[in-house]
Coordinates of C-alpha atoms and ligand atoms in Angstrom, one line a residue:
X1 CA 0.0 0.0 0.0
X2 CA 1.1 3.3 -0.9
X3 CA 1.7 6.2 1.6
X4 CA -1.4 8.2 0.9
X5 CA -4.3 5.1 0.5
X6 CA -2.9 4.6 4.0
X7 CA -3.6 7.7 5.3
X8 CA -6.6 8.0 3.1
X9 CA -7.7 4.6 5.1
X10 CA -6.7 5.3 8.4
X11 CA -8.6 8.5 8.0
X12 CA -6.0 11.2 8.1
X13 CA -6.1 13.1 4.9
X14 CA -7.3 16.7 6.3
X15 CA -9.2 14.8 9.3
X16 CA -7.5 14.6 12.9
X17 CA -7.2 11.1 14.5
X18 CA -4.0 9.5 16.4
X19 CA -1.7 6.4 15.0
X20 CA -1.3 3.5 17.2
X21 CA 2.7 2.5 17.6
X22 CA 1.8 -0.3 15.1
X23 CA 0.2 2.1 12.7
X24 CA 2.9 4.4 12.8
X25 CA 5.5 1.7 11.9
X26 CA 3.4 0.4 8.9
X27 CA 2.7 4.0 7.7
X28 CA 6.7 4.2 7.8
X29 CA 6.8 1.2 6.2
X30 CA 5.1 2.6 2.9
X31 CA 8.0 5.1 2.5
X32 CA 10.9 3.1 3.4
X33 CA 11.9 3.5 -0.2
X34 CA 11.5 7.4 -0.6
X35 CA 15.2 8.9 1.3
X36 CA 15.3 11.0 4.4
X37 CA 15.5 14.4 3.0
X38 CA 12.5 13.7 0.5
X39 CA 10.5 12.3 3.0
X40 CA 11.6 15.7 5.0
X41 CA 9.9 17.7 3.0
X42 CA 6.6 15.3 3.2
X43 CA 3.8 17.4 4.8
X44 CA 1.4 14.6 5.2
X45 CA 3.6 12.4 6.1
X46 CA 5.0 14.5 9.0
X47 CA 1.1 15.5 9.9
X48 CA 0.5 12.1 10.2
X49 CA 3.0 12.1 13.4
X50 CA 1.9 15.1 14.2
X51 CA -1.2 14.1 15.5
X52 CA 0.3 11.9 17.9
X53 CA 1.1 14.8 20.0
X54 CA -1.3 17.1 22.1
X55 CA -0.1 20.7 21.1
X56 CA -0.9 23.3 23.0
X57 CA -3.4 25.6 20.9
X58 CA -2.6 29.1 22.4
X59 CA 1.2 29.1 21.2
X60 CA 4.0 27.8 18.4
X61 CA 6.4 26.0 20.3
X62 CA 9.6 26.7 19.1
X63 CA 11.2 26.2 22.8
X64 CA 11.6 21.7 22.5
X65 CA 14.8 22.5 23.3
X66 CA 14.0 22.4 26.9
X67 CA 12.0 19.6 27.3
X68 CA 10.6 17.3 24.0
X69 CA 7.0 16.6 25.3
X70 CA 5.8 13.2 24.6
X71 CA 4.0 11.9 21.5
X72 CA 0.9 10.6 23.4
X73 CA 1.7 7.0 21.8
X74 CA 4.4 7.1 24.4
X75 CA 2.5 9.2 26.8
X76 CA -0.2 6.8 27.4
X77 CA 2.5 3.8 27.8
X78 CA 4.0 5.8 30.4
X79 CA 0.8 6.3 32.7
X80 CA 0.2 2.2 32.2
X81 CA 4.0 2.0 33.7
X82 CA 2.8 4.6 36.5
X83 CA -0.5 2.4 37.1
X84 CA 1.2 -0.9 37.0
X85 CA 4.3 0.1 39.7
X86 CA 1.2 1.4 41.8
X87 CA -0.3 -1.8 41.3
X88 CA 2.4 -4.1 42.4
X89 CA 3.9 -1.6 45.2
X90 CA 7.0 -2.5 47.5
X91 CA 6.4 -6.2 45.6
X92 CA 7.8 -4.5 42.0
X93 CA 10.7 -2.9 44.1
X94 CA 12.3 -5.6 45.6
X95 CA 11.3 -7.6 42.3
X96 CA 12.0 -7.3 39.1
X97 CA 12.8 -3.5 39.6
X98 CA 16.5 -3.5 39.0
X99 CA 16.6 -6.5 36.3
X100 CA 14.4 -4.3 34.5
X101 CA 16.2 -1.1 34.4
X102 CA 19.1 -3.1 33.6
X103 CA 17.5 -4.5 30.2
X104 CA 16.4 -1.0 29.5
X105 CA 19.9 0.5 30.0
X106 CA 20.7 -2.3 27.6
X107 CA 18.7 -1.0 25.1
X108 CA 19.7 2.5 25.4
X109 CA 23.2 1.3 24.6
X110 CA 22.0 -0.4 21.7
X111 CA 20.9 3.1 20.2
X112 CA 24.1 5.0 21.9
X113 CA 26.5 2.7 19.7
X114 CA 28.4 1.3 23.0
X115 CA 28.4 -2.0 25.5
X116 CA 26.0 -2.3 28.1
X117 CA 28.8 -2.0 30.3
X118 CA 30.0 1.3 29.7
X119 CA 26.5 3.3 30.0
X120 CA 23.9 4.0 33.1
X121 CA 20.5 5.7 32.9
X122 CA 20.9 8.7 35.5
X123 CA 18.5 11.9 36.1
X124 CA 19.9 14.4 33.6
X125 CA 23.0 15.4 32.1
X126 CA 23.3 17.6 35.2
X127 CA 23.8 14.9 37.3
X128 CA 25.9 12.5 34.5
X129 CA 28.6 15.0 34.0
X130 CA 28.8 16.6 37.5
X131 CA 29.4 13.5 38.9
X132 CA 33.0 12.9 36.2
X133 CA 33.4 16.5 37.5
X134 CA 33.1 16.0 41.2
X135 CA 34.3 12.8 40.9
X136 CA 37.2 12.7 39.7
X137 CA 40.8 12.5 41.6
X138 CA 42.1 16.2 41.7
X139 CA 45.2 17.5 42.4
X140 CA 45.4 21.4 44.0
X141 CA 47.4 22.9 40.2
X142 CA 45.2 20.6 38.3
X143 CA 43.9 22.0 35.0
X144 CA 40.4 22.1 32.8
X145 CA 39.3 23.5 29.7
X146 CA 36.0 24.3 28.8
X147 CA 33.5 26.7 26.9
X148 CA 32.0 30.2 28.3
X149 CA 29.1 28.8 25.9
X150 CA 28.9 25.3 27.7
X151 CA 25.7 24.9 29.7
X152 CA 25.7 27.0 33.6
X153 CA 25.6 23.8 35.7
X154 CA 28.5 22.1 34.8
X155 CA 30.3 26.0 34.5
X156 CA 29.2 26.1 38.3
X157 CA 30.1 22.4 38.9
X158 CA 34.3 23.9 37.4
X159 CA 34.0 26.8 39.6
X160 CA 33.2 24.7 43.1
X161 CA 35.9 21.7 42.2
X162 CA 38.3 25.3 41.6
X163 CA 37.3 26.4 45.3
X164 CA 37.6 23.1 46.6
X165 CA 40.6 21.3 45.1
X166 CA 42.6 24.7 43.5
X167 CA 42.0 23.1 40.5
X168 CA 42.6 25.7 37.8
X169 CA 39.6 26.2 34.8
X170 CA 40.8 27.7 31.4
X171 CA 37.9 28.9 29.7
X172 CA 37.4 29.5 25.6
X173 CA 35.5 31.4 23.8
X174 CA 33.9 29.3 20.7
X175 CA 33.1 31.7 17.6
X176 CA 29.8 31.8 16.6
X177 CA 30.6 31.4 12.6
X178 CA 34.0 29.4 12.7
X179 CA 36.2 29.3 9.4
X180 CA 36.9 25.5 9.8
X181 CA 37.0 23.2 12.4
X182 CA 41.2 23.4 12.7
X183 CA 40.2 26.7 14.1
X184 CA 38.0 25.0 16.6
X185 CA 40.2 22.6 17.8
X186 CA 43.3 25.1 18.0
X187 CA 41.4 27.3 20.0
X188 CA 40.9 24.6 22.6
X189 CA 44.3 23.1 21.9
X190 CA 45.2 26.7 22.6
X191 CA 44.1 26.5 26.8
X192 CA 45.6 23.1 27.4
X193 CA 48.9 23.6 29.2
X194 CA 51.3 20.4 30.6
X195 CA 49.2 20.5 34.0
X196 CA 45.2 20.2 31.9
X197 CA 43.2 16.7 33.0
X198 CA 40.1 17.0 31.4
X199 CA 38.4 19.0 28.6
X200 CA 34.9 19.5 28.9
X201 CA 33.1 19.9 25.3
X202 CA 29.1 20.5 23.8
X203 CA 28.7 18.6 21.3
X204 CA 25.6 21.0 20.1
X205 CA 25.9 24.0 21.9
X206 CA 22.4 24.9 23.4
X207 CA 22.4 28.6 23.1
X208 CA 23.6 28.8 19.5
X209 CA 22.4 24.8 18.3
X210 CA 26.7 24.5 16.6
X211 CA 27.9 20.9 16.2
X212 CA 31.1 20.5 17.3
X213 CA 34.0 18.8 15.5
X214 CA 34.4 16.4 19.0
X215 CA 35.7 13.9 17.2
X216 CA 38.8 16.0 16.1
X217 CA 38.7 17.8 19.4
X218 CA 39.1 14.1 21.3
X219 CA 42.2 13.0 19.2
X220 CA 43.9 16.7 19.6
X221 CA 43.4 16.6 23.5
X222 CA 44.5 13.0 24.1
X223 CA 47.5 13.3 22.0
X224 CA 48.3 15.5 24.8
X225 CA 47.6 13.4 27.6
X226 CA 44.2 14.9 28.4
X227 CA 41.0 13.2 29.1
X228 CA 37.7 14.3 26.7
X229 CA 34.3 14.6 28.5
X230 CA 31.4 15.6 25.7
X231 CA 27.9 17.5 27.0
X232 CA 25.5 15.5 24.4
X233 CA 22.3 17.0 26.2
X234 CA 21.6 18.6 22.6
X235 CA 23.0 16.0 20.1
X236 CA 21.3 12.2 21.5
X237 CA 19.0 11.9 19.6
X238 CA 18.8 14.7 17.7
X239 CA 21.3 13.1 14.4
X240 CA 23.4 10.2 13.6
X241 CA 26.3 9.6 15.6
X242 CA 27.7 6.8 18.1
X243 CA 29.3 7.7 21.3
X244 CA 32.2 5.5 20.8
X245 CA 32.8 7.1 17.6
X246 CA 33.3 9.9 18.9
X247 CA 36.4 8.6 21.2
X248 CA 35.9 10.9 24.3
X249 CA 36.0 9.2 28.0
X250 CA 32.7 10.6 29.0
X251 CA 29.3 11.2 27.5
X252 CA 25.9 12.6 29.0
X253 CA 22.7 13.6 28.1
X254 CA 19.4 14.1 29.1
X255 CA 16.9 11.8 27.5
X256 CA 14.1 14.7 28.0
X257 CA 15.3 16.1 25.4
X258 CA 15.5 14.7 22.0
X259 CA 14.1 11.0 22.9
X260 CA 11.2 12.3 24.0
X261 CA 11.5 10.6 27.1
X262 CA 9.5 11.6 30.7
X263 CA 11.0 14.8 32.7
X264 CA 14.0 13.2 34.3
X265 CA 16.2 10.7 32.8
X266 CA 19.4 10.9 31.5
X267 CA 22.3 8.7 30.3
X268 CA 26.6 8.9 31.3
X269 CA 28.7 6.7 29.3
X270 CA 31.9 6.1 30.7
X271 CA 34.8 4.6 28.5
X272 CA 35.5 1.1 29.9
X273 CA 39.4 1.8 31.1
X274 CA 38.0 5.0 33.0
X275 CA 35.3 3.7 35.2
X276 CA 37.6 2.5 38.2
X277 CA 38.7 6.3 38.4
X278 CA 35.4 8.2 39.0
X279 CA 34.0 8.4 42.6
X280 CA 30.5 8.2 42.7
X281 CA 27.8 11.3 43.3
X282 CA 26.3 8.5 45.9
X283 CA 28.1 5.3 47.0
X284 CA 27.4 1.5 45.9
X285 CA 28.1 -1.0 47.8
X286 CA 31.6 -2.7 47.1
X287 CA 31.7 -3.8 43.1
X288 CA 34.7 -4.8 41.3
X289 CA 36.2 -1.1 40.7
X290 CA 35.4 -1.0 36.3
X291 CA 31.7 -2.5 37.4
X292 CA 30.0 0.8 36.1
X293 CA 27.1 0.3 38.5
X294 CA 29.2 1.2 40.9
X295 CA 28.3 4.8 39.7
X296 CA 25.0 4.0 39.5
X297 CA 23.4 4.2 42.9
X298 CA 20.1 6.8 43.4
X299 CA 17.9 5.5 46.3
X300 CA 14.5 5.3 45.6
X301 CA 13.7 7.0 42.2
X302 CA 10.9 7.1 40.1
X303 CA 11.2 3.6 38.5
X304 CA 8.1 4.2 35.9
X305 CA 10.0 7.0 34.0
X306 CA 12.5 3.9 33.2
X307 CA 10.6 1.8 31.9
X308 CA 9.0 4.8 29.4
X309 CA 12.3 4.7 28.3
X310 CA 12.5 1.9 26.4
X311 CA 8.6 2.3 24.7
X312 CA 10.3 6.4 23.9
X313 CA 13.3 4.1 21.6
X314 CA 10.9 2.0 20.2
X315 CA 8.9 5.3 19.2
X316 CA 12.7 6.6 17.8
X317 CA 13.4 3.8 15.9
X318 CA 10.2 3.4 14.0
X319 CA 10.9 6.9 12.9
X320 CA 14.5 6.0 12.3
X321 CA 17.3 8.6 13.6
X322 CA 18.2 9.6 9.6
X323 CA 14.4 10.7 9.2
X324 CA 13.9 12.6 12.2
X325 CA 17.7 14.2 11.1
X326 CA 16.4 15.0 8.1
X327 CA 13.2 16.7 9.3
X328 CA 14.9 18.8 11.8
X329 CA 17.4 19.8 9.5
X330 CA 15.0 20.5 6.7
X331 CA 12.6 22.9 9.1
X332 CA 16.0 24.8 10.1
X333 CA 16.7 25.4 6.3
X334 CA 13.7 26.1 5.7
X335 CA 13.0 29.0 8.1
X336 CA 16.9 30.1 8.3
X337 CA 17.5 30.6 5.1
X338 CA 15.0 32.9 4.3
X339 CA 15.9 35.1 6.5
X340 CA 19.9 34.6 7.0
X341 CA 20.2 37.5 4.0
X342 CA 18.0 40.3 5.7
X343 CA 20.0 43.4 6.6
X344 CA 18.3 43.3 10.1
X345 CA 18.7 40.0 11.2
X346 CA 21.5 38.5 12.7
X347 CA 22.2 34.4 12.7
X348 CA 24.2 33.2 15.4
X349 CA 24.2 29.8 14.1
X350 CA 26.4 28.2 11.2
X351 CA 24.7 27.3 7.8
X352 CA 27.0 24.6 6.8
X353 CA 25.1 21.4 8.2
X354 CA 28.2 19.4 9.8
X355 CA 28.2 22.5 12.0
X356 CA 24.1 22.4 12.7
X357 CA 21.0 20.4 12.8
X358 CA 17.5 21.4 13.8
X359 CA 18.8 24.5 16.7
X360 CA 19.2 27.6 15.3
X361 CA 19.7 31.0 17.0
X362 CA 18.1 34.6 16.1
X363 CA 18.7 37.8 16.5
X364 CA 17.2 41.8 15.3
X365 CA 20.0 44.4 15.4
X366 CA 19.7 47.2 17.9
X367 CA 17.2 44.4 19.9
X368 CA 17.7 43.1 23.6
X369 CA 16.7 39.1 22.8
X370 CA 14.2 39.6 25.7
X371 CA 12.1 42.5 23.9
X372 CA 13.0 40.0 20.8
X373 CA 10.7 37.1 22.5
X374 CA 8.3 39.5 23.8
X375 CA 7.1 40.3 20.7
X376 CA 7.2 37.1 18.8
X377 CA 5.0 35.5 22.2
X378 CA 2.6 38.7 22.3
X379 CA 2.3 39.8 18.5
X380 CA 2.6 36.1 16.9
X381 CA 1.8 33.8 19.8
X382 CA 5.9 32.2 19.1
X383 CA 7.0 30.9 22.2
X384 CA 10.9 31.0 22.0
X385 CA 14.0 30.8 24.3
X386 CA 16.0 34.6 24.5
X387 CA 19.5 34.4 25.5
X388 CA 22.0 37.0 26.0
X389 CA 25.0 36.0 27.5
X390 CA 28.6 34.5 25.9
X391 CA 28.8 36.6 23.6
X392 CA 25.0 35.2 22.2
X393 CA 22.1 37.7 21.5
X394 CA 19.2 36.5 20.1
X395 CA 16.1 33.3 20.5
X396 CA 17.0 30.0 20.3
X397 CA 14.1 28.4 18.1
X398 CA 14.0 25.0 18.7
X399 CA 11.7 23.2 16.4
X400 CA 10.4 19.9 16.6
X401 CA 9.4 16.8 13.7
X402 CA 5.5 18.0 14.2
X403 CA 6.7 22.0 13.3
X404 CA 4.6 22.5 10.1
X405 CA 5.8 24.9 7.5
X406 CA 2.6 27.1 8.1
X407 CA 4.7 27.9 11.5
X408 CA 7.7 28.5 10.0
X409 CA 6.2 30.9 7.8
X410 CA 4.8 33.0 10.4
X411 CA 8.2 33.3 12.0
X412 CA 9.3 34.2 8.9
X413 CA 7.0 36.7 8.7
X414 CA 7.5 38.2 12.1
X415 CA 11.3 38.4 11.6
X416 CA 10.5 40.1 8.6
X417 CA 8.1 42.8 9.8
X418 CA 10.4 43.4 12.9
X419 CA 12.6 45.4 9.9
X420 CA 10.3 48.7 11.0
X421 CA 11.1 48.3 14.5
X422 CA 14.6 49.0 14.3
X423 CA 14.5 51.4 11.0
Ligands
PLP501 C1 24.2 21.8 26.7 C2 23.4 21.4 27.9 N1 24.0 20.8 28.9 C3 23.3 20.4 30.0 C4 22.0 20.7 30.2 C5 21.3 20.3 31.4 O1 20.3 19.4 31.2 P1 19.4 18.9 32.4 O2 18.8 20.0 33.1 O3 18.4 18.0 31.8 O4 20.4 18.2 33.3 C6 21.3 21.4 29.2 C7 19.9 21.8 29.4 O5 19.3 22.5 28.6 C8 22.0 21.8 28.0 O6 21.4 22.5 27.0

C-alpha cells in the first residue's frame, strides 16, 4: 500500500485522529523507499506524526529545546507503567525493579553505539557530567578547559571543584561562525597547558544549536595526555552519531530532550578503562572497581520513567534517527534561510550542516533578545527561548518533527516585519 491510501484509510487526509505504535511503523513502512531528506519535505507524512502529540493551541512551540513533550503514543505507555508500579507496590521494588532497568539500559546502549557495560541511565545530564566533574581524583594545580558557551551547571560544577581542590579552569571562547573546524580545535588546543586533565566539550551548543568537530577535538586533546568529557544534552538523539565514535571518556545527556522521554532521565557513558577512576555522586556497595554500576546508585527514584524509556526508543526507531535528522534539519533550512540575508537579522548559528542540525539561534539588530521574544509571544503567539550571555544575542528556536511549514512561515513573517522596528 502506498503512503497516501494509507492515510486515506486510516482517515487522516485533512481529518485529525492518532496512530497507534503499530500504525505508525506500517505508515513508515510505505515510505521506506523514498530517502530521508525527500521524506523531510513530506507534509502529510510529518502531519501524520503530528497528530500523535497534544499541542498546546494558544502558542508555536519553538522552545523543544527544553523539554521534547511526549508523542501521546508514548504518553499513554507511560501512565500504564505509573498504574502498574502502583499496582504491584514495594512487591515490584524488591522484584523485578532492577533487572528491569538493567535491560532498559541495555537497550539505550543499543541506540548509543556502545556495550551495556559502559553506560547507566541517571536523572539528567546535570547529574551524568557533574558526577565525572566532582568525581574525579584532583590534584590542587590541576587543570580544565571548557566553553564560556557550555551549559551554567556544569560551569558552576568547574568553579566549586576550583574552590575546593585549587584546581585551575581555562575557559574559551567558541566563535559563533568558525572558518573551519582546525580553528575550533586550535582554539581549545590553545588552553591546554602540561598540567590540563580533562576538557569539557558541547557537542551542540544549546544557546547557538553549533555541532562540534568532538571527534577531532578528542584526538587533539588525548594526543596531549588529556581526558575528553562531551555534553550530548543537545545531540542524543537529535542526528546520527555513536558515542564511541566519537572517542571521548565521558558522554551525557538528558533523554528529556531529544528521545522524548519523561521529565527526568538521562544517560553517562563512561569509556571502559576509565570507570575504576570516578567516585561516585552517591556510593554503591563494594563492586569490582570497572563495574559501572558502581556509579550508579540513586535511592529510591521514580522507577516508571525507566521503563517509558525503552517504549520512547521504540517510538525513535520506527521513525528512524536519519528521518527525524532529516526533518529537523529541513525545518531549520527552511525558516533560516529565508531570512539569514535580511540586513536586520542576525544568525548566530552556522549554515553549513556538519556544524548544525534542527537548533538555530536569532537575533534583530539594535534588539535586547528579551524585547525580541516579547514580541514574537505577544504579537505572533511564538513561544521561543532569548539568551544573551557568551557573547550570544538572540532566541534559540528550537523546532520539533511536528513543526509544520505554516509555523515557520509565520516566524518568517514576524522576523521580517520586525525590519520597522529597528528602522
Ligand atoms: C548543553 C546542555 N547541557 C546540560 C543541560 C542540562 O540538562 P538537564 O537540566 O536535563 O540536566 C542542558 C539543558 O538544557 C544543556 O542544554
Amino acid at each position: 500500500m502506498d503512503k497516501r491510501t494509507f492515510l486515506k484509510n486510516a482517515g487522516l487526509v485533512g481529518l485529525s485522529g492518532m496512530l497507534g505504535m503499530k500504525s505508525i511503523a506500517s505508515l513508515v513502512e510505505t515510505v521506506s523507499a523514498v530517502s530521508p531528506a525527500k521524506l523531510a519535505e513530506d507534509e502529510d507524512f510529518w502531519a501524520a506524526i503530528r497528530e500523535g502529540y497534544r499541542l498546546n493551541p494558544d502558542y508555536i512551540n519553538f522552545e523543544n529545546g527544553y523539554y521534547n513533550i511526549l508523542p501521546e503514543q508514548v504518553l499513554e505507555k507511560f501512565i500504564g507503567h505509573v498504574k502498574e508500579v502502583n499496582f504491584q507496590g514495594s512487591y515490584y521494588m524488591r522484584t523485578v525493579q532492577f533487572q528491569n532497568k538493567k535491560s532498559v539500559a541495555e537497550k539505550l546502549a543499543g541506540i548509543a553505539g556502545c556495550s551495556p557495560d559502559e553506560l547507566i541511565i541517571t536523572r539528567n545530564t546535570t547529574e551524568s557530567l557533574d558526577m565525572i566533574i566532582g568525581g574525579l581524583d584532583w590534584k590542587p594545580g590541576d587543570e580544565a578547559v571548557m566553553a564560556e558557551q557550555d551549559y551554567g551547571a556544569m560551569l558552576e560544577m568547574f568553579r566549586q571543584v576550583s574552590k575546593r581542590y585549587g584546581v585551575i579552569n581555562r575557559v574559551v571562547s567558541v566563535p559563533d561562525h568558525p572558518a573551519s573546524d582546525d580553528e575550533i580545535v586550535n582554539l581549545y588546543a590553545s588552553a591546554i597547558t602540561g598540567k590540563t586533565r580533562l576538557l569539557m566539550v558541547c557537542h551542540m551548543i544549546n544557546i547557538t544549536g553549533q555541532i562540534l568537530p568532538v571527534r577531532k577535538i578528542c584526538d587533539m586533546a588525548h594526543r596531549r595526555g588529556v581526558q575528553v568529557m562531551v555534553d550530548g544534552a543537545h545531540s542524543f538523539a537529535h542526528f546520527k552519531f555513536s558515542i564511541p565514535d566519537l572517542d571521548c571518556d565521558y558522554f551525557g545527556s538528558s533523554l528529556h530532550k531529544w528521545l522524548s522521554v519523561p521529565l527526568g532521565a538521562g544517560i553517562l557513558y563512561v569509556k571502559r578503562e576509565n570507570i575504576a577512576r570516578v567516585w561516585p555522586l552517591l556510593a554503591e556497595a563494594e563492586r569490582k572497581p570497572d563495574d559501572i554500576s558502581r556509579l550508579n546508585h540513586t535511592g529510591t527514584h521514580p522507577v516508571h520513567t525507566d521503563l517509558a524509556i525503552a517504549d520512547a526508543i521504540d517510538f525513535y526507531n520506527i521513525i528512524g534517527v536519519e528521518r527525524k535528522e532529516a526533518r529537523l534539519r529541513f525545518l531549520q533550512n527552511y525558516w533560516t534561510s529565508k531570512v539569514r540575508n535580511l540586513p536586520h537579522v542576525i544568525l548566530n548559528t552556522p549554515a553549513d550542516p556538519a556544524r548544525s542540525c534542527g537548533i538555530a539561534n536569532v537575533g534583530i539588530r539594535g534588539m535586547k533578545p528579551a524585547e525580541l521574544g516579547d514580541i514574537l509571544f505577544s504579537k505572533y503567539r511564538i513561544y521561543t527561548a532569548p539568551i544573551d550571555g557568551a557573547g550570544v544575542h538572540g532566541c534559540r528556536i528550537t523546532p520539533n518533527v511536528f513543526t509544520t511549514i505554516t509555523e515557520l512561515d509565520l516566524l518568517i513573517k514576524a522576523l521580517t516585519e520586525l525590519r520597522q522596528a529597528t528602522s
